[in-house]
């Protein structure tokens, strides 16, 4: 017995037609009763029963299932079917269900030999047999997900000396949200890195499909273990988890390595390595050597490749693609090469380069020749010079402080809107400022770094990260450095009280659990006001998280977006198409690396040969695609004012009723506040006549072999397939044999003797 559909993803409110196949491998007919068990997680919606049957060995008349049709006794009770299955045949029953909870919903089905079958079916005496299976379906909520956070880092001494105070947070909802989508909670932890420890591997809700983004699952583990070892807080469980993430990240990152020792976002599909990414990887791999095995020869090759890029003025050539505008320093417009030079200098020094080396001294000359007052450049430069023990580092830090916005409880840097100047870049500036100050003199600058830490903490997302990849890595390194320089004091012994009527909850935080992220139950009433109180001694990071969905998102003007859908010629009316076109509209004319996310209409899967064709061999602007459930993600080098379009087909493999619209989102990876969205529906029309296929001499279509439905395609290969091969249905049409393979790949038929 199997449930024929694999990879089932639906949205709340949709009705799913579940096909249950029961196989009879005997040489005699067999009466069988099938029951879909009731559950609080779904409603069973009865309809006239249907049943089809055909030879298990491949016989039977042709049809959608490729089998013949037999009469069944059909409906017995709610979610129940009975049938007489012919010898060496199968029966397919369809039951409609409507999920009413979110997340993973388990469907339980059992089948048994039916002794009460009313008509003659098979031999007079049949042994009693029973089989059952459990199938999970994924149920998402409709609309666009949104998140708001309110965060406070506060110490008991701040309250005692009236330098800071606890707050009340009004947790409000927008005027239009998807019904029942709002949920909120409050967390508390006694260590700045506590939220990160809890969510290693999911620090930001963004894709991780290129060489730089993969490092987000690698680098934070280094800073965490360094800090925990320095503060004598390491536990075997934490160390094992962090080291496992590092080992996985290290192996994945090697895919993006070039033979000369450099790295690029998409590996060998890029023409050359990137100085920026190579510097990022070098410092991370070098520091990871104290925890995992890293090939020293690879590190030496990367370091030497960076040295070769140094020019006569001490700065470095910008090789390869730099996706992060802040790092470019205006290079595309004849601007300063200093941010990149400072970043490379930091990498060399953190990877073990001697501060007295010629490479370091010449790089410092490059930095000091620059007089820019840009906060991002100053912050990076100050940290690089501090690591190099340059006497000018103190002066640069003072210049940076002079540009800061200072309040009684915070210090941060306002950045003008525009190219590279986003919330994420502001977090990076603050992080580099902390690193520079703690490197120079942690005690001298403690008053400043404490205020910066309070501001950085207020920018955290609900997963323990921040905005995007680079700002999260820099901020976590800065927080680890700050915590490592904190005096031990008298330890932590706190009670934090959360009042969000009618909920009241106490968190007890002490030295035994200060790394543990504690959470309230889901807030029972929204909107509400969260009031905080704290007694005892120590510091706590307190955060309220609100998540909800909206029917339509408030897009920015950064991107234009158009979405068209259509029907492809298909005798079974199963194939549709979608075309997405986008361009960049802001005055700086070019985006950072961008992401196109297509959330498919429920019941459809993408035609993989189309996705492969869009990416090609990674030499164009669209570098890579990923499929995760119902979400298809494309990585785009950059968007300009010139429109970029992509089009692919999708095939219906699950029959879903009351279908909700699909969604398309385009956003800047490093400035995710720059985005646009659009909903779409699929047409009802059906084009059954075959579409003429042009003959193009010299082109051979070779279908890709894919393991699981969650797969990545990159640089001519499938990354990490999870199951057995499935033949692709091909472009524009439906390969019935491929569909049969797809429907059967997950479950092995159970014999009913």
XYZ file of C-alpha atoms in Angstrom:
753
model
C 0.000 0.000 0.000
C 1.245 3.468 -0.847
C 0.058 7.050 -0.938
C 0.957 7.838 -4.513
C 1.849 11.508 -4.198
C 5.302 12.378 -2.893
C 6.533 15.778 -1.747
C 3.104 17.131 -0.793
C 3.037 20.842 0.005
C -0.242 22.684 0.430
C -1.473 25.922 1.940
C -4.024 26.311 4.664
C -7.601 26.203 3.348
C -6.791 24.072 0.307
C -8.335 20.634 -0.255
C -5.979 17.789 -1.086
C -6.995 14.723 -3.083
C -5.030 11.870 -1.523
C -4.595 8.812 -3.740
C -4.195 5.545 -1.829
C -3.032 2.538 -3.845
C -3.495 -1.011 -2.565
C -1.668 -3.823 -4.367
C -2.702 -7.475 -4.641
C 0.185 -9.727 -5.651
C -1.811 -12.952 -5.195
C -3.157 -15.121 -7.984
C -6.681 -14.715 -6.575
C -8.956 -11.726 -6.011
C -8.772 -10.114 -2.562
C -11.369 -8.099 -0.564
C -9.682 -5.137 1.139
C -10.901 -2.347 3.390
C -8.930 0.926 3.460
C -9.271 3.493 6.260
C -7.886 7.016 6.434
C -7.801 7.630 10.175
C -9.556 10.771 11.424
C -7.347 13.421 13.011
C -7.680 16.794 14.659
C -5.082 17.992 12.139
C -7.373 17.637 9.109
C -10.995 17.259 8.049
C -12.006 14.406 5.756
C -14.309 15.667 3.019
C -16.266 12.867 1.437
C -17.004 12.704 -2.274
C -18.290 9.924 -4.534
C -15.716 7.130 -4.291
C -13.472 6.387 -7.188
C -11.323 3.367 -7.864
C -9.066 2.259 -10.672
C -7.258 -0.989 -11.118
C -4.755 -2.506 -13.462
C -2.075 -5.151 -13.637
C 0.702 -4.766 -11.115
C 3.005 -6.277 -13.617
C 2.259 -3.507 -16.084
C -0.926 -4.753 -17.761
C -4.253 -2.965 -18.007
C -5.741 -0.310 -20.201
C -4.049 3.005 -20.653
C -5.088 5.972 -18.481
C -3.615 8.643 -16.231
C -2.332 5.911 -13.912
C -1.598 3.658 -16.871
C -4.062 1.058 -15.520
C -7.543 -0.280 -16.199
C -10.765 0.402 -14.305
C -12.808 -1.942 -12.081
C -15.986 -1.481 -10.070
C -15.521 -1.040 -6.295
C -17.961 -1.200 -3.420
C -16.523 2.182 -2.490
C -17.664 4.251 0.465
C -18.128 2.429 3.785
C -17.801 5.281 6.283
C -15.984 8.573 6.684
C -12.538 8.085 5.174
C -13.214 4.380 4.539
C -13.261 2.419 1.293
C -13.689 -1.257 0.426
C -12.955 -2.977 -2.848
C -12.336 -6.313 -4.457
C -8.844 -6.144 -5.909
C -8.322 -8.467 -8.877
C -5.428 -10.879 -8.829
C -2.084 -9.306 -9.658
C -3.711 -5.879 -9.722
C -4.169 -2.723 -7.690
C -6.961 -0.371 -6.673
C -6.527 3.381 -6.266
C -8.868 5.175 -3.865
C -9.145 8.956 -3.647
C -9.993 10.679 -0.365
C -10.307 14.438 0.029
C -8.897 16.082 3.123
C -8.525 19.666 4.289
C -5.632 20.358 6.687
C -6.518 22.724 9.506
C -3.163 23.015 11.273
C 0.179 24.351 10.066
C 3.509 22.583 9.750
C 3.942 18.843 9.274
C 0.591 17.032 9.259
C 0.713 13.240 9.445
C -1.782 11.155 7.467
C -2.304 7.637 8.825
C -3.800 4.997 6.517
C -4.351 1.302 7.120
C -5.610 -1.508 4.933
C -6.806 -4.974 5.929
C -8.347 -8.033 4.401
C -12.097 -7.411 4.622
C -13.992 -10.455 6.012
C -17.303 -8.550 5.796
C -17.089 -7.817 2.097
C -20.718 -8.288 0.927
C -20.105 -9.967 -2.445
C -18.071 -12.889 -3.600
C -14.405 -11.895 -3.916
C -11.590 -14.403 -4.100
C -11.335 -17.695 -2.192
C -13.781 -18.585 0.565
C -11.109 -18.450 3.270
C -8.491 -15.676 3.397
C -5.879 -15.127 6.076
C -6.317 -11.922 8.062
C -3.641 -9.382 7.169
C -3.224 -5.689 7.925
C -0.839 -2.970 6.758
C -0.515 0.691 7.646
C 1.571 3.711 6.700
C 2.086 7.266 7.919
C 2.687 10.062 5.410
C 3.647 13.632 6.264
C 2.395 16.616 4.299
C 3.671 20.153 4.732
C 1.050 22.822 5.345
C 2.035 26.480 5.018
C 0.032 29.597 5.658
C -0.897 31.813 2.732
C 0.525 35.281 2.134
C 3.927 36.871 2.785
C 5.752 36.194 6.077
C 6.853 39.176 8.182
C 8.808 39.481 11.422
C 9.245 42.237 14.008
C 11.541 42.113 17.019
C 12.026 44.222 20.150
C 15.347 43.595 21.889
C 16.975 44.898 25.067
C 20.416 44.118 26.479
C 20.591 45.393 30.041
C 22.623 44.790 33.192
C 21.516 45.104 36.801
C 24.089 47.807 37.481
C 22.538 49.942 34.708
C 19.245 49.899 36.571
C 20.920 50.600 39.912
C 22.786 53.682 38.694
C 19.846 54.871 36.524
C 21.921 54.796 33.337
C 19.336 52.571 31.654
C 15.882 51.210 32.346
C 13.571 48.422 31.310
C 10.912 49.143 28.731
C 7.353 48.364 27.746
C 6.893 47.173 24.182
C 3.566 47.675 22.388
C 3.174 44.554 20.228
C 0.852 45.827 17.504
C -0.439 44.263 14.307
C -0.913 45.896 10.894
C -4.432 46.632 9.742
C -4.450 43.799 7.204
C -2.977 40.417 8.082
C -3.770 36.860 7.077
C -6.307 35.577 9.645
C -4.824 33.500 12.476
C -1.260 34.030 11.216
C 0.005 36.194 14.098
C 2.061 34.557 16.811
C 4.497 36.027 19.307
C 6.710 35.109 22.236
C 9.408 36.542 24.511
C 12.882 35.089 25.127
C 15.602 35.788 27.672
C 19.204 34.625 27.963
C 22.168 35.572 30.137
C 24.774 35.720 27.380
C 24.980 37.729 24.168
C 25.763 34.588 22.173
C 22.929 32.529 23.662
C 20.481 33.096 20.763
C 23.193 32.146 18.293
C 23.948 28.889 20.092
C 20.268 28.004 19.944
C 19.956 28.570 16.184
C 23.256 27.506 14.638
C 22.515 26.670 11.014
C 19.520 29.000 10.689
C 20.735 32.430 11.816
C 19.031 34.265 8.960
C 16.010 33.321 6.853
C 17.855 33.481 3.558
C 19.221 30.954 1.049
C 22.757 29.614 1.497
C 23.516 28.637 -2.070
C 26.827 30.334 -2.877
C 30.354 30.272 -1.533
C 30.014 33.381 0.603
C 26.630 32.516 2.083
C 27.794 29.019 2.978
C 30.306 30.626 5.329
C 27.433 31.818 7.529
C 27.089 28.211 8.691
C 30.856 28.031 9.239
C 32.388 31.192 10.692
C 30.100 31.885 13.701
C 31.022 28.502 15.165
C 34.651 29.614 15.369
C 33.859 32.754 17.356
C 31.502 30.861 19.658
C 34.027 28.155 20.507
C 36.834 30.685 20.936
C 34.686 32.662 23.358
C 33.395 29.639 25.283
C 36.907 28.267 25.702
C 38.202 31.655 26.863
C 35.361 31.920 29.402
C 35.534 28.227 30.395
C 31.909 27.601 29.406
C 32.362 24.948 26.718
C 30.227 21.836 27.045
C 30.630 18.607 25.042
C 27.185 19.099 23.481
C 27.904 22.646 22.279
C 31.368 21.721 21.021
C 30.057 18.705 19.099
C 27.297 20.733 17.462
C 29.586 23.620 16.466
C 32.348 21.350 15.185
C 29.858 19.350 13.128
C 28.624 22.558 11.467
C 32.229 23.551 10.748
C 33.074 20.208 9.178
C 30.032 20.351 6.922
C 30.677 23.976 5.971
C 34.333 23.270 5.236
C 33.533 20.427 2.838
C 30.854 22.482 1.067
C 33.142 25.479 0.696
C 35.771 23.438 -1.123
C 33.316 23.213 -4.041
C 33.863 26.917 -4.653
C 37.670 26.681 -4.716
C 39.726 27.367 -7.834
C 42.888 25.403 -8.537
C 45.091 28.423 -7.831
C 43.813 28.637 -4.249
C 41.230 31.378 -4.714
C 37.482 31.124 -4.094
C 34.471 32.554 -5.867
C 30.751 32.637 -5.180
C 29.931 29.937 -7.727
C 33.234 28.102 -8.043
C 34.482 26.885 -11.387
C 31.558 28.433 -13.256
C 33.078 31.839 -12.437
C 35.879 32.987 -14.719
C 38.235 33.705 -11.815
C 38.474 33.781 -8.051
C 37.338 36.715 -5.940
C 39.812 38.612 -3.771
C 36.999 39.447 -1.370
C 35.666 35.905 -0.917
C 39.165 34.405 -0.825
C 40.027 36.749 2.041
C 36.842 35.757 3.870
C 37.553 32.040 3.455
C 41.247 32.376 4.338
C 40.722 33.986 7.745
C 37.896 31.580 8.576
C 39.773 28.417 7.602
C 42.924 29.539 9.387
C 41.075 30.196 12.647
C 39.119 26.939 12.343
C 42.310 24.878 12.429
C 42.253 24.855 16.230
C 38.965 22.916 16.098
C 38.875 20.871 12.867
C 41.357 19.520 10.347
C 41.978 22.006 7.530
C 44.504 21.432 4.757
C 47.426 23.773 5.502
C 48.506 23.697 1.870
C 45.132 25.111 0.807
C 45.490 27.930 3.331
C 49.005 28.725 2.144
C 47.884 28.787 -1.500
C 45.032 31.175 -0.701
C 47.310 33.454 1.287
C 49.876 33.504 -1.505
C 47.196 34.202 -4.121
C 46.113 37.259 -2.137
C 49.702 38.464 -1.789
C 50.097 38.294 -5.557
C 47.161 40.689 -5.939
C 48.960 43.454 -4.033
C 49.885 46.455 -6.172
C 52.801 48.874 -5.889
C 50.798 51.329 -3.767
C 50.060 48.585 -1.221
C 46.398 48.224 -2.205
C 45.004 45.061 -3.794
C 43.491 44.351 -7.167
C 39.768 43.694 -7.089
C 39.581 40.348 -8.858
C 36.378 38.481 -9.549
C 32.920 39.495 -8.468
C 32.368 41.600 -5.353
C 28.700 41.157 -4.483
C 28.810 43.443 -1.443
C 28.623 47.135 -2.450
C 29.999 48.361 0.845
C 33.186 46.399 0.164
C 33.583 47.955 -3.268
C 34.180 51.392 -1.816
C 32.935 52.956 -5.020
C 35.462 51.112 -7.162
C 33.066 50.919 -10.080
C 32.976 54.707 -10.144
C 36.656 55.375 -9.568
C 36.291 55.369 -5.782
C 38.561 54.163 -3.009
C 40.096 50.663 -2.973
C 40.641 51.006 0.787
C 37.687 48.919 2.104
C 38.812 45.883 0.126
C 42.460 46.433 1.089
C 41.494 46.718 4.759
C 39.410 43.553 4.536
C 42.284 41.605 2.962
C 44.720 42.956 5.550
C 42.396 41.789 8.342
C 42.230 38.365 6.703
C 46.001 38.049 6.394
C 46.605 39.089 9.999
C 43.840 36.901 11.446
C 45.228 33.960 9.465
C 48.683 34.315 10.991
C 50.540 36.827 8.790
C 53.216 38.596 10.836
C 52.481 42.273 11.493
C 56.094 43.021 10.546
C 55.854 41.489 7.075
C 56.325 43.599 3.974
C 52.823 42.739 2.745
C 51.311 44.138 5.948
C 53.389 47.308 6.007
C 52.599 48.093 2.368
C 48.895 47.419 2.923
C 48.954 49.775 5.921
C 50.511 52.413 3.657
C 47.556 51.982 1.274
C 45.080 52.518 4.115
C 46.824 55.564 5.563
C 47.017 57.268 2.175
C 43.230 57.485 2.174
C 41.435 60.407 3.841
C 37.831 59.317 3.402
C 35.367 59.995 6.201
C 32.985 57.225 5.202
C 32.061 55.333 8.417
C 32.270 51.910 6.781
C 35.760 52.547 5.433
C 36.929 54.070 8.721
C 35.584 51.148 10.741
C 37.263 48.510 8.574
C 40.469 50.547 8.423
C 40.582 51.049 12.194
C 40.311 47.319 12.871
C 42.933 46.431 10.245
C 45.396 48.992 11.621
C 44.724 47.854 15.193
C 45.543 44.257 14.237
C 48.697 45.496 12.493
C 49.704 47.378 15.680
C 49.951 50.574 13.629
C 50.272 53.688 15.818
C 47.765 55.487 13.581
C 44.971 53.086 14.602
C 44.091 55.217 17.637
C 43.621 58.287 15.457
C 41.331 56.449 13.039
C 39.202 55.147 15.919
C 38.800 58.690 17.216
C 37.715 59.831 13.750
C 35.139 57.052 13.731
C 33.833 57.978 17.187
C 33.456 61.594 16.071
C 31.015 60.454 13.354
C 28.878 58.347 15.699
C 25.381 59.069 16.908
C 25.506 58.805 20.695
C 22.587 58.534 23.117
C 22.642 57.844 26.859
C 22.325 54.114 26.145
C 23.667 53.530 22.626
C 26.276 54.397 20.008
C 25.841 53.744 16.300
C 26.482 55.206 12.868
C 23.760 56.674 10.680
C 24.388 55.863 7.030
C 22.826 57.728 4.115
C 20.318 55.800 2.048
C 21.605 54.513 -1.261
C 24.284 52.271 -2.644
C 25.600 49.853 -0.042
C 24.215 51.902 2.846
C 21.698 49.620 4.479
C 20.842 48.334 7.928
C 23.220 45.446 7.382
C 26.115 47.769 6.572
C 25.342 49.816 9.704
C 25.625 46.623 11.768
C 28.974 45.869 10.104
C 30.269 49.346 10.965
C 29.300 48.862 14.600
C 30.872 45.402 14.652
C 34.188 46.557 13.218
C 34.207 49.461 15.687
C 33.908 47.019 18.604
C 36.663 44.816 17.165
C 38.985 47.789 16.704
C 38.374 49.115 20.221
C 38.725 45.754 21.979
C 41.915 45.063 19.996
C 43.440 48.420 20.971
C 42.374 48.622 24.634
C 39.204 46.890 25.803
C 39.210 48.608 29.199
C 39.837 52.095 27.817
C 36.997 51.824 25.317
C 34.570 49.796 27.441
C 32.143 52.690 27.833
C 31.945 52.988 24.038
C 31.791 49.284 23.225
C 29.068 48.691 25.830
C 26.861 51.281 24.153
C 27.592 49.846 20.702
C 26.735 46.347 21.932
C 23.382 47.611 23.176
C 22.621 49.087 19.772
C 23.795 45.986 17.858
C 21.635 43.810 20.105
C 18.591 45.864 19.148
C 19.154 44.883 15.494
C 18.966 41.113 16.047
C 16.432 39.018 14.212
C 14.387 36.287 15.855
C 16.864 33.505 14.973
C 20.000 34.832 16.651
C 21.444 36.475 13.535
C 21.040 39.921 12.029
C 20.212 41.179 8.518
C 22.319 39.206 6.049
C 25.522 37.175 5.859
C 28.393 39.619 6.340
C 26.770 41.721 9.042
C 25.843 38.577 11.000
C 29.401 37.217 10.837
C 31.011 40.545 11.801
C 28.497 41.247 14.580
C 28.907 37.806 16.142
C 32.691 38.098 16.036
C 32.391 41.504 17.720
C 30.004 40.230 20.414
C 32.303 37.281 21.134
C 35.254 39.662 21.430
C 33.292 41.968 23.749
C 32.146 39.103 25.995
C 35.682 37.684 26.122
C 36.946 40.971 27.589
C 34.219 41.223 30.233
C 35.294 40.928 33.852
C 33.967 37.857 35.622
C 32.403 39.899 38.448
C 30.060 38.122 40.842
C 28.368 36.025 38.178
C 24.725 35.979 37.148
C 21.672 35.450 39.335
C 18.594 37.105 37.839
C 14.839 36.844 37.712
C 13.324 38.482 34.618
C 9.553 38.950 34.738
C 7.499 39.257 31.555
C 3.977 40.638 31.801
C 1.836 40.417 28.647
C -1.716 40.175 29.953
C -3.083 37.663 30.550
C 0.373 36.002 30.478
C 2.925 36.475 33.259
C 6.164 34.529 33.086
C 9.394 34.454 35.117
C 12.829 33.586 33.730
C 15.442 32.411 36.251
C 18.939 33.030 34.873
C 22.116 32.037 36.716
C 25.614 30.771 35.971
C 24.320 27.251 35.300
C 21.918 28.225 32.513
C 23.081 31.625 31.262
C 23.761 30.191 27.778
C 20.281 28.676 27.536
C 17.746 30.635 25.488
C 14.497 30.502 27.484
C 11.114 31.314 25.975
C 7.608 32.072 27.133
C 4.677 30.118 25.734
C 3.070 31.695 22.687
C 1.490 34.987 23.693
C -2.203 34.187 24.226
C -3.510 37.551 23.051
C -2.408 39.880 20.261
C -2.057 42.817 20.102
C -0.651 43.265 23.597
C 1.925 45.194 25.612
C 5.005 43.432 26.969
C 6.266 44.896 30.258
C 9.590 43.807 31.752
C 11.068 43.698 35.239
C 14.409 42.380 36.453
C 15.845 41.751 39.918
C 19.162 40.262 40.933
C 22.655 40.617 39.549
C 24.030 40.188 36.053
C 23.088 40.972 32.460
C 20.308 39.659 30.228
C 19.343 39.837 26.573
C 15.547 40.025 26.325
C 13.654 39.863 23.039
C 10.029 39.874 21.922
C 9.337 38.295 18.520
C 6.209 38.827 16.434
C 5.598 36.878 13.229
C 2.617 37.119 10.919
C 1.632 36.972 7.256
C 0.159 39.706 5.085
C -1.956 39.167 1.938
C 0.089 41.716 -0.031
C 3.550 42.990 0.848
C 4.566 46.653 0.789
C 7.224 46.503 -1.905
C 9.931 49.130 -2.344
C 10.797 50.917 -5.566
C 14.131 49.127 -5.876
C 12.945 46.556 -8.425
C 10.353 46.361 -11.163
C 8.657 42.983 -11.449
C 6.221 41.390 -13.879
C 4.846 37.847 -13.758
C 3.056 36.048 -16.602
C 1.607 32.532 -16.527
C 0.419 30.302 -19.333
C -0.498 26.790 -20.432
C 1.776 24.488 -22.388
C 0.567 21.977 -24.961
C -0.087 18.806 -23.024
C -2.577 15.989 -23.764
C -3.187 15.493 -20.030
C -3.592 19.210 -19.210
C -1.008 18.965 -16.438
C 1.624 21.489 -17.556
C 1.716 25.252 -16.973
C 4.437 27.886 -17.347
C 5.565 31.005 -15.519
C 7.658 33.915 -16.802
C 9.296 36.354 -14.357
C 10.931 39.605 -15.507
C 12.693 42.083 -13.215
C 15.053 45.064 -13.311
C 16.750 47.418 -10.833
C 15.323 50.930 -10.516
C 17.376 52.859 -7.927
C 19.719 55.711 -8.970
C 22.924 53.717 -8.401
C 21.810 51.513 -11.347
C 23.172 48.173 -10.062
C 22.068 45.915 -7.237
C 24.149 43.639 -5.070
C 23.728 39.956 -5.741
C 19.976 39.372 -5.868
C 17.594 36.493 -5.322
C 14.430 35.538 -7.198
C 12.088 33.308 -5.196
C 9.138 31.616 -6.907
C 6.713 29.954 -4.512
C 4.818 27.472 -6.640
C 1.079 27.003 -6.662
C 0.212 23.948 -4.548
C 0.239 20.644 -6.394
C 2.891 21.620 -8.947
C 6.556 20.731 -9.303
C 9.001 22.522 -11.646
C 10.280 20.957 -14.833
C 13.932 20.536 -13.981
C 15.295 20.642 -17.517
C 13.843 24.155 -17.775
C 15.622 25.190 -14.577
C 18.845 23.676 -15.855
C 18.509 25.610 -19.098
C 18.016 28.904 -17.226
C 21.239 28.419 -15.303
C 23.165 26.821 -18.164
C 26.729 26.353 -17.016
C 26.676 29.282 -14.611
C 28.402 31.652 -17.022
C 25.471 34.054 -17.344
C 23.856 36.394 -14.846
C 21.661 33.661 -13.356
C 24.203 31.499 -11.571
C 22.311 28.797 -9.758
C 18.927 27.456 -8.809
C 17.655 25.497 -5.820
C 14.386 23.709 -5.153
C 13.249 23.309 -1.562
C 9.716 22.015 -1.282
C 7.468 24.389 -3.185
C 10.101 27.165 -3.337
C 12.308 27.642 -6.414
C 15.218 30.032 -5.793
C 17.461 31.645 -8.427
C 20.727 33.475 -7.692
C 21.387 36.476 -9.932
C 24.807 38.164 -10.147
C 23.197 41.583 -10.231
C 20.210 43.436 -11.620
C 20.572 46.612 -13.679
C 18.011 48.738 -15.490
C 18.094 46.173 -18.262
C 15.312 43.669 -17.649
C 16.216 40.052 -16.935
C 13.601 37.370 -17.604
C 13.398 33.694 -16.733
C 10.729 31.185 -17.722
C 10.093 27.598 -16.736
C 7.345 25.012 -16.803
C 5.657 23.198 -13.952
C 3.708 19.960 -13.873
C 0.770 19.114 -11.633
C 1.490 15.974 -9.626
C -1.096 16.437 -6.861
C -4.728 17.395 -7.403
C -5.506 20.345 -5.094
C -8.797 22.234 -4.893
C -9.470 25.806 -3.702
C -5.899 26.628 -4.667
C -4.344 29.787 -3.199
C -2.166 32.065 -5.392
C 1.545 31.516 -5.731
C 4.040 34.299 -5.016
C 7.198 35.752 -6.551
C 9.728 37.821 -4.607
C 12.850 39.617 -5.862
C 15.261 41.119 -3.327
C 18.813 42.360 -2.836
C 20.702 39.793 -0.777
C 22.766 42.307 1.197
C 20.009 44.901 1.396
C 16.922 42.697 1.837
C 14.851 45.749 2.677
C 15.048 46.401 -1.091
C 12.466 43.988 -2.511
C 9.318 43.640 -4.546
C 6.658 40.935 -4.627
C 3.762 39.812 -6.787
C 1.109 37.104 -6.516
C 0.040 34.973 -9.468
C -2.507 32.331 -10.436
C -2.401 29.667 -13.135
C -4.832 29.695 -16.084
C -7.565 27.068 -16.383
C -7.188 26.684 -20.147
C -6.019 23.392 -21.592
C -3.969 23.026 -24.794
C -4.187 19.373 -25.780
C -2.834 19.639 -29.317
C 0.873 18.836 -29.522
C 3.124 21.833 -29.892
C 5.442 21.694 -32.916
C 9.018 21.041 -31.868
C 11.611 22.858 -33.983
C 14.488 20.739 -35.181
C 17.781 22.358 -34.241
C 20.736 20.564 -35.702
C 23.510 19.717 -33.274
C 21.543 20.159 -30.034
C 20.768 17.123 -27.907
C 18.515 17.344 -24.876
C 19.923 15.197 -22.081
C 17.520 14.962 -19.148
C 19.108 15.491 -15.748
C 18.887 12.713 -13.170
C 17.723 14.009 -9.792
C 17.507 12.186 -6.497
C 15.050 13.873 -4.146
C 12.671 16.769 -4.611
C 14.881 18.856 -2.334
C 17.916 19.300 -4.555
C 20.384 21.894 -5.743
C 21.750 22.289 -9.253
C 25.082 24.036 -9.678
C 27.820 24.073 -12.286
C 26.555 21.150 -14.328
C 25.841 18.788 -11.432
C 23.244 18.018 -8.822
C 24.429 18.862 -5.327
C 23.552 16.449 -2.501
C 20.732 14.345 -3.979
C 18.906 12.504 -1.233
C 17.280 9.540 -2.923
C 17.076 7.341 -5.984
C 17.062 8.699 -9.520
C 13.915 10.091 -11.121
C 13.721 10.629 -14.838
C 12.834 14.166 -15.807
C 9.522 14.671 -17.635
C 11.296 16.914 -20.117
C 10.552 20.300 -21.562
C 7.041 21.374 -22.365
C 5.438 17.938 -22.156
C 4.711 15.128 -19.748
C 6.636 11.869 -19.689
C 4.061 9.426 -18.271
C 6.687 6.875 -17.338
C 8.581 9.576 -15.456
C 5.421 10.520 -13.563
C 4.874 6.880 -12.554
C 8.459 6.708 -11.313
C 8.044 9.953 -9.418
C 4.846 8.806 -7.706
C 6.417 5.558 -6.568
C 9.903 6.675 -5.568
C 9.244 7.280 -1.855
C 7.248 4.226 -0.767
C 7.742 0.573 -1.598
C 4.463 -1.238 -2.336
C 3.364 -3.549 0.490
C 2.191 -6.989 -0.543
C -1.264 -8.003 0.675
C -1.037 -11.828 0.808
